[in-house]
Amino acid sequence: MDSPGALQRVDLRETRKQGGSPARRLPCAPVYHTMALVSADSRIAELLTELHQLIKQTQEERSRSEHNLVNIQKTHERMQTENKISPYYRTKLRGLYTTAKADAEAECNILRKALDKIAEIKSLLEERRIAAKIAGLYNDSEPPRKTMRRGVLMTLLQQSAMTLPLWIGKPGDKPPPLCGAIPASGDYVAKPGDKVAARVKAVDGDEQWILAEVVSYSHATNKYEVDDIDEEGKERHTLSRRRIIPLPQWKANPETDPEALFQKEQLVLALYPQTTCFYRALIHTPPQRPQDDYSVLFEDTSYADGYSPPLNVAQRYVVACKEPKKK
């Protein structure tokens, strides 16, 4: 695979043959897909109402706990004024801190329920998008691929990276597969609509990793059908499992789960900025905060040391590279 620099910072697939097979769209929207859209809309409305109630509960819980936190602060101030810790203050503080811990756990439980609702809403929105795509229906936020401008596509990819949920486990929980750098389990099968890195053959015969969307998976052949995410490609590929790498479904929190991140100088495949192709790169700096991106050095023969200057790539678009590092 050529380096990004050797291609003058443009997407490899801009040089591929134009055209390809026509978009696969049914002539009319089947009734069952239309019903699925209505059902999804109804459920999303219910979940939004439930989410609103949970947010109100969180505010109420926080207001209740505020009084107890003020009491803790005042008790400490009195102890400092009297310059002593009497048995009375010990007993009082123990009770106040026990209550504060219980209040915090109650608020945490409500927030977890809210996060679950948000995850379910996002899942339903994705299912709705796929159903609309099959039925040939589109909305303004995601027009049909054949009419999507490149700038719109880049914005959608950026939004997908920004809205990737942060993994928040309970104390003692380990991050699950597809959280940050943790790979999928061996028997994992990506679902229709999932974004993946897919290794395909270009027009010139070279192989490259592209950003693709899963269309289907055949258990009989152990092969995926995926669509090139780049509307300029308009291509569908049938690929074996080894040519597919699922993208992370959660961001890893560097402050609580640093082991779920790629480490400095680790070899990865990363999406080159403003393209839809993955290239080999070395981790320059892992994220330091939950909202941070990786800083990576792309292999690039146009530079004396063989690597580009550091470039930022979101956790969403950095996956493990199983190929050996070039010497």
mmCIF file of C-alpha atoms in Angstrom:
data_model
loop_
_atom_site.group_PDB
_atom_site.id
_atom_site.type_symbol
_atom_site.label_atom_id
_atom_site.label_comp_id
_atom_site.label_asym_id
_atom_site.label_seq_id
_atom_site.Cartn_x
_atom_site.Cartn_y
_atom_site.Cartn_z
ATOM 1 C CA MET A 1 0.000 0.000 0.000
ATOM 2 C CA ASP A 2 1.312 3.455 -0.900
ATOM 3 C CA SER A 3 1.796 6.061 1.798
ATOM 4 C CA PRO A 4 -0.547 9.035 2.142
ATOM 5 C CA GLY A 5 2.243 11.441 1.207
ATOM 6 C CA ALA A 6 3.015 9.629 -2.015
ATOM 7 C CA LEU A 7 -0.603 10.188 -3.042
ATOM 8 C CA GLN A 8 -0.436 13.965 -2.513
ATOM 9 C CA ARG A 9 -2.740 13.764 0.513
ATOM 10 C CA VAL A 10 -5.769 12.607 -1.466
ATOM 11 C CA ASP A 11 -7.923 9.550 -1.044
ATOM 12 C CA LEU A 12 -6.656 6.627 -3.082
ATOM 13 C CA ARG A 13 -10.127 5.883 -4.291
ATOM 14 C CA GLU A 14 -10.404 9.189 -6.129
ATOM 15 C CA THR A 15 -8.232 7.532 -8.785
ATOM 16 C CA ARG A 16 -10.385 4.437 -9.060
ATOM 17 C CA LYS A 17 -12.658 3.852 -11.986
ATOM 18 C CA GLN A 18 -15.878 5.818 -11.933
ATOM 19 C CA GLY A 19 -19.293 4.282 -12.087
ATOM 20 C CA GLY A 20 -19.594 0.717 -10.882
ATOM 21 C CA SER A 21 -22.768 -1.136 -10.227
ATOM 22 C CA PRO A 22 -25.926 0.962 -9.862
ATOM 23 C CA ALA A 23 -27.258 1.618 -6.374
ATOM 24 C CA ARG A 24 -29.371 -1.253 -5.107
ATOM 25 C CA ARG A 25 -32.748 0.240 -4.324
ATOM 26 C CA LEU A 26 -36.167 -1.300 -4.355
ATOM 27 C CA PRO A 27 -38.619 0.309 -6.762
ATOM 28 C CA CYS A 28 -41.012 1.162 -3.953
ATOM 29 C CA ALA A 29 -40.979 1.148 -0.170
ATOM 30 C CA PRO A 30 -42.216 -2.239 1.100
ATOM 31 C CA VAL A 31 -45.009 -2.075 3.650
ATOM 32 C CA TYR A 32 -42.984 -3.872 6.330
ATOM 33 C CA HIS A 33 -40.147 -1.334 6.114
ATOM 34 C CA THR A 34 -42.622 1.541 6.407
ATOM 35 C CA MET A 35 -44.197 -0.149 9.441
ATOM 36 C CA ALA A 36 -40.735 -0.625 10.937
ATOM 37 C CA LEU A 37 -40.076 3.112 10.571
ATOM 38 C CA VAL A 38 -43.375 3.987 12.293
ATOM 39 C CA SER A 39 -42.690 1.497 15.098
ATOM 40 C CA ALA A 40 -39.163 2.899 15.608
ATOM 41 C CA ASP A 41 -40.491 6.471 15.709
ATOM 42 C CA SER A 42 -43.099 5.498 18.324
ATOM 43 C CA ARG A 43 -40.545 3.726 20.519
ATOM 44 C CA ILE A 44 -38.065 6.617 20.224
ATOM 45 C CA ALA A 45 -40.776 9.031 21.388
ATOM 46 C CA GLU A 46 -41.445 6.800 24.422
ATOM 47 C CA LEU A 47 -37.745 6.595 25.256
ATOM 48 C CA LEU A 48 -37.309 10.354 24.994
ATOM 49 C CA THR A 49 -40.166 10.819 27.502
ATOM 50 C CA GLU A 50 -38.531 8.286 29.855
ATOM 51 C CA LEU A 51 -35.156 10.009 29.419
ATOM 52 C CA HIS A 52 -36.710 13.362 30.310
ATOM 53 C CA GLN A 53 -38.129 11.864 33.514
ATOM 54 C CA LEU A 54 -34.746 10.384 34.444
ATOM 55 C CA ILE A 55 -33.055 13.751 33.956
ATOM 56 C CA LYS A 56 -35.640 15.344 36.252
ATOM 57 C CA GLN A 57 -35.004 12.584 38.831
ATOM 58 C CA THR A 58 -31.270 13.286 38.637
ATOM 59 C CA GLN A 59 -31.842 16.974 39.365
ATOM 60 C CA GLU A 60 -34.157 16.138 42.259
ATOM 61 C CA GLU A 61 -31.657 13.646 43.708
ATOM 62 C CA ARG A 62 -28.872 16.190 43.424
ATOM 63 C CA SER A 63 -30.964 18.843 45.187
ATOM 64 C CA ARG A 64 -31.698 16.414 48.039
ATOM 65 C CA SER A 65 -28.047 15.489 48.484
ATOM 66 C CA GLU A 66 -26.907 19.125 48.423
ATOM 67 C CA HIS A 67 -28.262 19.725 51.942
ATOM 68 C CA ASN A 68 -26.225 16.811 53.310
ATOM 69 C CA LEU A 69 -23.016 18.028 51.601
ATOM 70 C CA VAL A 70 -23.504 21.474 53.164
ATOM 71 C CA ASN A 71 -23.832 19.797 56.592
ATOM 72 C CA ILE A 72 -20.541 17.945 56.037
ATOM 73 C CA GLN A 73 -18.773 21.183 55.148
ATOM 74 C CA LYS A 74 -20.204 23.013 58.191
ATOM 75 C CA THR A 75 -19.241 20.159 60.520
ATOM 76 C CA HIS A 76 -15.631 20.299 59.292
ATOM 77 C CA GLU A 77 -15.595 24.073 59.802
ATOM 78 C CA ARG A 78 -16.795 23.685 63.413
ATOM 79 C CA MET A 79 -14.127 21.057 64.070
ATOM 80 C CA GLN A 80 -11.441 23.413 62.765
ATOM 81 C CA THR A 81 -12.785 26.234 64.931
ATOM 82 C CA GLU A 82 -12.765 24.061 68.065
ATOM 83 C CA ASN A 83 -9.466 22.483 66.999
ATOM 84 C CA LYS A 84 -10.510 19.023 68.143
ATOM 85 C CA ILE A 85 -12.231 15.853 66.917
ATOM 86 C CA SER A 86 -14.668 14.773 69.579
ATOM 87 C CA PRO A 87 -16.553 11.415 69.591
ATOM 88 C CA TYR A 88 -19.671 13.448 68.771
ATOM 89 C CA TYR A 89 -18.162 14.823 65.566
ATOM 90 C CA ARG A 90 -16.788 11.410 64.597
ATOM 91 C CA THR A 91 -20.224 9.825 64.913
ATOM 92 C CA LYS A 92 -21.922 12.724 63.118
ATOM 93 C CA LEU A 93 -19.467 12.712 60.204
ATOM 94 C CA ARG A 94 -19.701 8.929 59.836
ATOM 95 C CA GLY A 95 -23.467 9.241 59.454
ATOM 96 C CA LEU A 96 -23.216 12.209 57.064
ATOM 97 C CA TYR A 97 -20.665 10.467 54.833
ATOM 98 C CA THR A 98 -22.726 7.258 54.804
ATOM 99 C CA THR A 99 -25.725 9.265 53.624
ATOM 100 C CA ALA A 100 -23.603 11.117 51.030
ATOM 101 C CA LYS A 101 -22.314 7.807 49.651
ATOM 102 C CA ALA A 102 -25.850 6.434 49.377
ATOM 103 C CA ASP A 103 -27.009 9.652 47.655
ATOM 104 C CA ALA A 104 -24.142 9.467 45.160
ATOM 105 C CA GLU A 105 -24.913 5.807 44.361
ATOM 106 C CA ALA A 106 -28.594 6.628 43.849
ATOM 107 C CA GLU A 107 -27.717 9.466 41.459
ATOM 108 C CA CYS A 108 -25.226 7.217 39.675
ATOM 109 C CA ASN A 109 -27.881 4.538 39.156
ATOM 110 C CA ILE A 110 -30.271 7.068 37.637
ATOM 111 C CA LEU A 111 -27.542 8.354 35.312
ATOM 112 C CA ARG A 112 -26.744 4.794 34.194
ATOM 113 C CA LYS A 113 -30.403 4.238 33.360
ATOM 114 C CA ALA A 114 -30.349 7.486 31.363
ATOM 115 C CA LEU A 115 -27.250 6.323 29.467
ATOM 116 C CA ASP A 116 -29.001 3.034 28.675
ATOM 117 C CA LYS A 117 -31.967 4.976 27.269
ATOM 118 C CA ILE A 118 -29.634 7.089 25.121
ATOM 119 C CA ALA A 119 -27.897 3.953 23.821
ATOM 120 C CA GLU A 120 -31.262 2.393 22.939
ATOM 121 C CA ILE A 121 -32.349 5.577 21.145
ATOM 122 C CA LYS A 122 -29.134 5.617 19.110
ATOM 123 C CA SER A 123 -29.601 1.953 18.229
ATOM 124 C CA LEU A 124 -33.180 2.580 17.076
ATOM 125 C CA LEU A 125 -32.092 5.585 15.015
ATOM 126 C CA GLU A 126 -29.505 3.405 13.285
ATOM 127 C CA GLU A 127 -32.088 0.671 12.638
ATOM 128 C CA ARG A 128 -34.421 3.326 11.289
ATOM 129 C CA ARG A 129 -31.709 4.650 8.970
ATOM 130 C CA ILE A 130 -31.071 1.157 7.588
ATOM 131 C CA ALA A 131 -34.790 0.489 7.100
ATOM 132 C CA ALA A 132 -35.169 3.826 5.302
ATOM 133 C CA LYS A 133 -32.160 3.017 3.137
ATOM 134 C CA ILE A 134 -33.651 -0.334 2.118
ATOM 135 C CA ALA A 135 -37.033 1.253 1.453
ATOM 136 C CA GLY A 136 -35.464 4.045 -0.577
ATOM 137 C CA LEU A 137 -36.479 6.777 1.865
ATOM 138 C CA TYR A 138 -34.042 9.446 3.050
ATOM 139 C CA ASN A 139 -34.025 12.519 5.240
ATOM 140 C CA ASP A 140 -32.124 15.804 5.114
ATOM 141 C CA SER A 141 -29.561 14.735 7.711
ATOM 142 C CA GLU A 142 -28.343 11.871 5.533
ATOM 143 C CA PRO A 143 -29.172 12.176 1.830
ATOM 144 C CA PRO A 144 -28.720 9.215 -0.548
ATOM 145 C CA ARG A 145 -25.064 8.327 -1.057
ATOM 146 C CA LYS A 146 -25.032 9.081 -4.753
ATOM 147 C CA THR A 147 -25.941 12.755 -4.104
ATOM 148 C CA MET A 148 -23.854 13.283 -0.952
ATOM 149 C CA ARG A 149 -21.137 15.905 -1.298
ATOM 150 C CA ARG A 150 -17.716 14.960 0.037
ATOM 151 C CA GLY A 151 -17.802 17.759 2.597
ATOM 152 C CA VAL A 152 -21.084 16.408 3.964
ATOM 153 C CA LEU A 153 -19.590 12.910 4.237
ATOM 154 C CA MET A 154 -16.552 14.211 6.146
ATOM 155 C CA THR A 155 -18.864 16.087 8.533
ATOM 156 C CA LEU A 156 -20.923 12.932 9.154
ATOM 157 C CA LEU A 157 -17.768 10.926 9.901
ATOM 158 C CA GLN A 158 -16.605 13.613 12.321
ATOM 159 C CA GLN A 159 -19.983 13.621 14.070
ATOM 160 C CA SER A 160 -19.883 9.827 14.345
ATOM 161 C CA ALA A 161 -16.509 10.061 16.090
ATOM 162 C CA MET A 162 -17.657 12.824 18.449
ATOM 163 C CA THR A 163 -20.839 11.015 19.491
ATOM 164 C CA LEU A 164 -19.185 7.648 20.088
ATOM 165 C CA PRO A 165 -20.224 6.836 23.688
ATOM 166 C CA LEU A 166 -17.640 6.753 26.467
ATOM 167 C CA TRP A 167 -17.443 3.432 28.292
ATOM 168 C CA ILE A 168 -18.438 3.978 31.934
ATOM 169 C CA GLY A 169 -18.220 0.775 33.910
ATOM 170 C CA LYS A 170 -19.012 0.061 37.532
ATOM 171 C CA PRO A 171 -16.111 -0.228 40.006
ATOM 172 C CA GLY A 172 -14.162 -3.380 39.160
ATOM 173 C CA ASP A 173 -15.667 -3.750 35.665
ATOM 174 C CA LYS A 174 -13.249 -4.326 32.803
ATOM 175 C CA PRO A 175 -13.812 -2.581 29.474
ATOM 176 C CA PRO A 176 -15.636 -4.872 27.010
ATOM 177 C CA PRO A 177 -14.539 -5.903 23.504
ATOM 178 C CA LEU A 178 -14.691 -3.024 20.996
ATOM 179 C CA CYS A 179 -13.991 -0.479 23.705
ATOM 180 C CA GLY A 180 -11.039 1.600 22.497
ATOM 181 C CA ALA A 181 -8.176 -0.694 21.503
ATOM 182 C CA ILE A 182 -9.810 -3.903 22.769
ATOM 183 C CA PRO A 183 -10.579 -6.075 19.712
ATOM 184 C CA ALA A 184 -13.827 -7.908 19.023
ATOM 185 C CA SER A 185 -14.179 -11.463 20.309
ATOM 186 C CA GLY A 186 -13.262 -14.260 17.903
ATOM 187 C CA ASP A 187 -16.883 -15.193 17.170
ATOM 188 C CA TYR A 188 -18.117 -11.619 16.823
ATOM 189 C CA VAL A 189 -20.209 -10.817 13.752
ATOM 190 C CA ALA A 190 -20.713 -7.176 12.821
ATOM 191 C CA LYS A 191 -24.350 -6.131 12.324
ATOM 192 C CA PRO A 192 -25.822 -4.465 9.243
ATOM 193 C CA GLY A 193 -25.091 -0.752 9.481
ATOM 194 C CA ASP A 194 -21.907 -1.238 11.529
ATOM 195 C CA LYS A 195 -18.857 0.664 10.291
ATOM 196 C CA VAL A 196 -15.716 -1.395 9.678
ATOM 197 C CA ALA A 197 -12.251 -1.186 8.172
ATOM 198 C CA ALA A 198 -12.341 -3.380 5.052
ATOM 199 C CA ARG A 199 -9.381 -4.576 3.005
ATOM 200 C CA VAL A 200 -10.213 -4.347 -0.689
ATOM 201 C CA LYS A 201 -8.344 -4.532 -3.976
ATOM 202 C CA ALA A 202 -7.936 -1.238 -5.849
ATOM 203 C CA VAL A 203 -8.066 -0.802 -9.636
ATOM 204 C CA ASP A 204 -4.266 -0.936 -9.897
ATOM 205 C CA GLY A 205 -4.208 -4.262 -8.060
ATOM 206 C CA ASP A 206 -2.883 -2.898 -4.771
ATOM 207 C CA GLU A 207 -4.805 -3.629 -1.590
ATOM 208 C CA GLN A 208 -6.004 -0.930 0.747
ATOM 209 C CA TRP A 209 -8.069 -0.550 3.891
ATOM 210 C CA ILE A 210 -11.217 1.506 3.402
ATOM 211 C CA LEU A 211 -14.030 2.674 5.665
ATOM 212 C CA ALA A 212 -17.097 0.573 4.869
ATOM 213 C CA GLU A 213 -20.590 -0.200 6.146
ATOM 214 C CA VAL A 214 -21.786 -3.757 6.714
ATOM 215 C CA VAL A 215 -24.728 -4.779 4.524
ATOM 216 C CA SER A 216 -24.988 -8.440 5.520
ATOM 217 C CA TYR A 217 -23.087 -11.488 6.749
ATOM 218 C CA SER A 218 -23.476 -15.043 5.455
ATOM 219 C CA HIS A 219 -22.880 -17.762 8.042
ATOM 220 C CA ALA A 220 -22.842 -20.294 5.195
ATOM 221 C CA THR A 221 -19.851 -18.697 3.457
ATOM 222 C CA ASN A 222 -18.421 -16.739 6.426
ATOM 223 C CA LYS A 223 -18.322 -13.666 4.227
ATOM 224 C CA TYR A 224 -19.513 -10.092 4.593
ATOM 225 C CA GLU A 225 -21.131 -7.849 2.059
ATOM 226 C CA VAL A 226 -20.003 -4.271 2.691
ATOM 227 C CA ASP A 227 -20.571 -0.925 1.008
ATOM 228 C CA ASP A 228 -17.756 1.519 0.427
ATOM 229 C CA ILE A 229 -18.681 4.468 2.671
ATOM 230 C CA ASP A 230 -17.292 6.881 0.092
ATOM 231 C CA GLU A 231 -20.140 7.819 -2.248
ATOM 232 C CA GLU A 232 -17.612 8.325 -5.034
ATOM 233 C CA GLY A 233 -16.866 4.606 -4.942
ATOM 234 C CA LYS A 234 -20.465 3.312 -5.205
ATOM 235 C CA GLU A 235 -19.026 -0.149 -4.715
ATOM 236 C CA ARG A 236 -20.186 -3.239 -2.855
ATOM 237 C CA HIS A 237 -17.587 -5.816 -1.804
ATOM 238 C CA THR A 238 -17.894 -9.450 -0.707
ATOM 239 C CA LEU A 239 -15.101 -10.098 1.797
ATOM 240 C CA SER A 240 -13.974 -12.826 4.184
ATOM 241 C CA ARG A 241 -13.903 -12.198 7.937
ATOM 242 C CA ARG A 242 -10.124 -11.728 7.968
ATOM 243 C CA ARG A 243 -10.534 -8.716 5.678
ATOM 244 C CA ILE A 244 -12.867 -6.978 8.108
ATOM 245 C CA ILE A 245 -11.928 -5.119 11.310
ATOM 246 C CA PRO A 246 -14.902 -3.822 13.353
ATOM 247 C CA LEU A 247 -14.490 -0.250 14.575
ATOM 248 C CA PRO A 248 -14.708 0.598 18.291
ATOM 249 C CA GLN A 249 -18.220 0.973 19.681
ATOM 250 C CA TRP A 250 -17.109 2.850 22.814
ATOM 251 C CA LYS A 251 -14.379 5.326 23.602
ATOM 252 C CA ALA A 252 -12.002 4.223 26.348
ATOM 253 C CA ASN A 253 -11.531 6.637 29.255
ATOM 254 C CA PRO A 254 -7.786 7.343 29.686
ATOM 255 C CA GLU A 255 -8.382 8.362 33.313
ATOM 256 C CA THR A 256 -10.025 5.082 34.384
ATOM 257 C CA ASP A 257 -9.151 2.505 31.685
ATOM 258 C CA PRO A 258 -5.764 3.442 30.161
ATOM 259 C CA GLU A 259 -5.106 -0.230 29.389
ATOM 260 C CA ALA A 260 -7.935 -0.089 26.829
ATOM 261 C CA LEU A 261 -5.977 2.386 24.680
ATOM 262 C CA PHE A 262 -3.200 1.863 22.156
ATOM 263 C CA GLN A 263 0.143 2.850 23.646
ATOM 264 C CA LYS A 264 2.978 5.036 22.365
ATOM 265 C CA GLU A 265 4.815 3.599 19.312
ATOM 266 C CA GLN A 266 2.220 0.850 18.837
ATOM 267 C CA LEU A 267 1.486 0.053 15.182
ATOM 268 C CA VAL A 268 -2.109 0.761 14.133
ATOM 269 C CA LEU A 269 -4.331 1.437 11.152
ATOM 270 C CA ALA A 270 -5.730 4.960 11.317
ATOM 271 C CA LEU A 271 -8.106 6.891 9.093
ATOM 272 C CA TYR A 272 -6.110 9.578 7.300
ATOM 273 C CA PRO A 273 -7.745 13.004 7.908
ATOM 274 C CA GLN A 274 -10.220 14.106 5.243
ATOM 275 C CA THR A 275 -10.157 10.707 3.508
ATOM 276 C CA THR A 276 -11.991 7.403 3.899
ATOM 277 C CA CYS A 277 -8.868 5.222 3.796
ATOM 278 C CA PHE A 278 -6.924 3.652 6.667
ATOM 279 C CA TYR A 279 -3.121 3.745 6.624
ATOM 280 C CA ARG A 280 -0.414 2.267 8.826
ATOM 281 C CA ALA A 281 0.710 4.592 11.599
ATOM 282 C CA LEU A 282 2.537 4.680 14.916
ATOM 283 C CA ILE A 283 0.906 6.047 18.042
ATOM 284 C CA HIS A 284 2.680 9.291 18.906
ATOM 285 C CA THR A 285 0.561 10.187 21.946
ATOM 286 C CA PRO A 286 -2.464 8.325 23.352
ATOM 287 C CA PRO A 287 -5.480 10.380 24.514
ATOM 288 C CA GLN A 288 -4.963 11.980 27.919
ATOM 289 C CA ARG A 289 -8.609 12.920 28.532
ATOM 290 C CA PRO A 290 -11.874 11.270 27.425
ATOM 291 C CA GLN A 291 -12.496 13.878 24.714
ATOM 292 C CA ASP A 292 -8.946 13.726 23.293
ATOM 293 C CA ASP A 293 -7.905 12.111 20.009
ATOM 294 C CA TYR A 294 -4.850 9.986 19.331
ATOM 295 C CA SER A 295 -1.819 11.737 17.892
ATOM 296 C CA VAL A 296 -0.347 9.433 15.221
ATOM 297 C CA LEU A 297 2.593 9.333 12.804
ATOM 298 C CA PHE A 298 1.569 7.942 9.409
ATOM 299 C CA GLU A 299 4.075 5.917 7.418
ATOM 300 C CA ASP A 300 5.017 8.340 4.647
ATOM 301 C CA THR A 301 7.951 7.925 2.273
ATOM 302 C CA SER A 302 7.888 11.607 1.322
ATOM 303 C CA TYR A 303 9.505 12.424 4.697
ATOM 304 C CA ALA A 304 13.156 11.727 5.492
ATOM 305 C CA ASP A 305 12.388 9.566 8.539
ATOM 306 C CA GLY A 306 9.541 7.746 6.778
ATOM 307 C CA TYR A 307 6.779 9.228 8.957
ATOM 308 C CA SER A 308 4.449 12.198 8.698
ATOM 309 C CA PRO A 309 4.273 14.933 11.345
ATOM 310 C CA PRO A 310 1.825 14.119 14.177
ATOM 311 C CA LEU A 311 -1.823 14.159 13.099
ATOM 312 C CA ASN A 312 -4.930 13.760 15.259
ATOM 313 C CA VAL A 313 -7.269 10.809 14.678
ATOM 314 C CA ALA A 314 -10.343 10.039 16.796
ATOM 315 C CA GLN A 315 -10.582 6.782 18.790
ATOM 316 C CA ARG A 316 -13.436 5.760 16.497
ATOM 317 C CA TYR A 317 -11.046 5.436 13.548
ATOM 318 C CA VAL A 318 -7.979 3.745 15.052
ATOM 319 C CA VAL A 319 -7.747 -0.061 14.976
ATOM 320 C CA ALA A 320 -5.049 -2.685 15.467
ATOM 321 C CA CYS A 321 -2.661 -3.454 12.619
ATOM 322 C CA LYS A 322 -1.573 -7.090 12.482
ATOM 323 C CA GLU A 323 1.037 -6.521 9.794
ATOM 324 C CA PRO A 324 4.679 -6.245 10.924
ATOM 325 C CA LYS A 325 6.270 -2.854 11.390
ATOM 326 C CA LYS A 326 8.402 -1.690 8.458
ATOM 327 C CA LYS A 327 12.098 -1.424 9.183
#
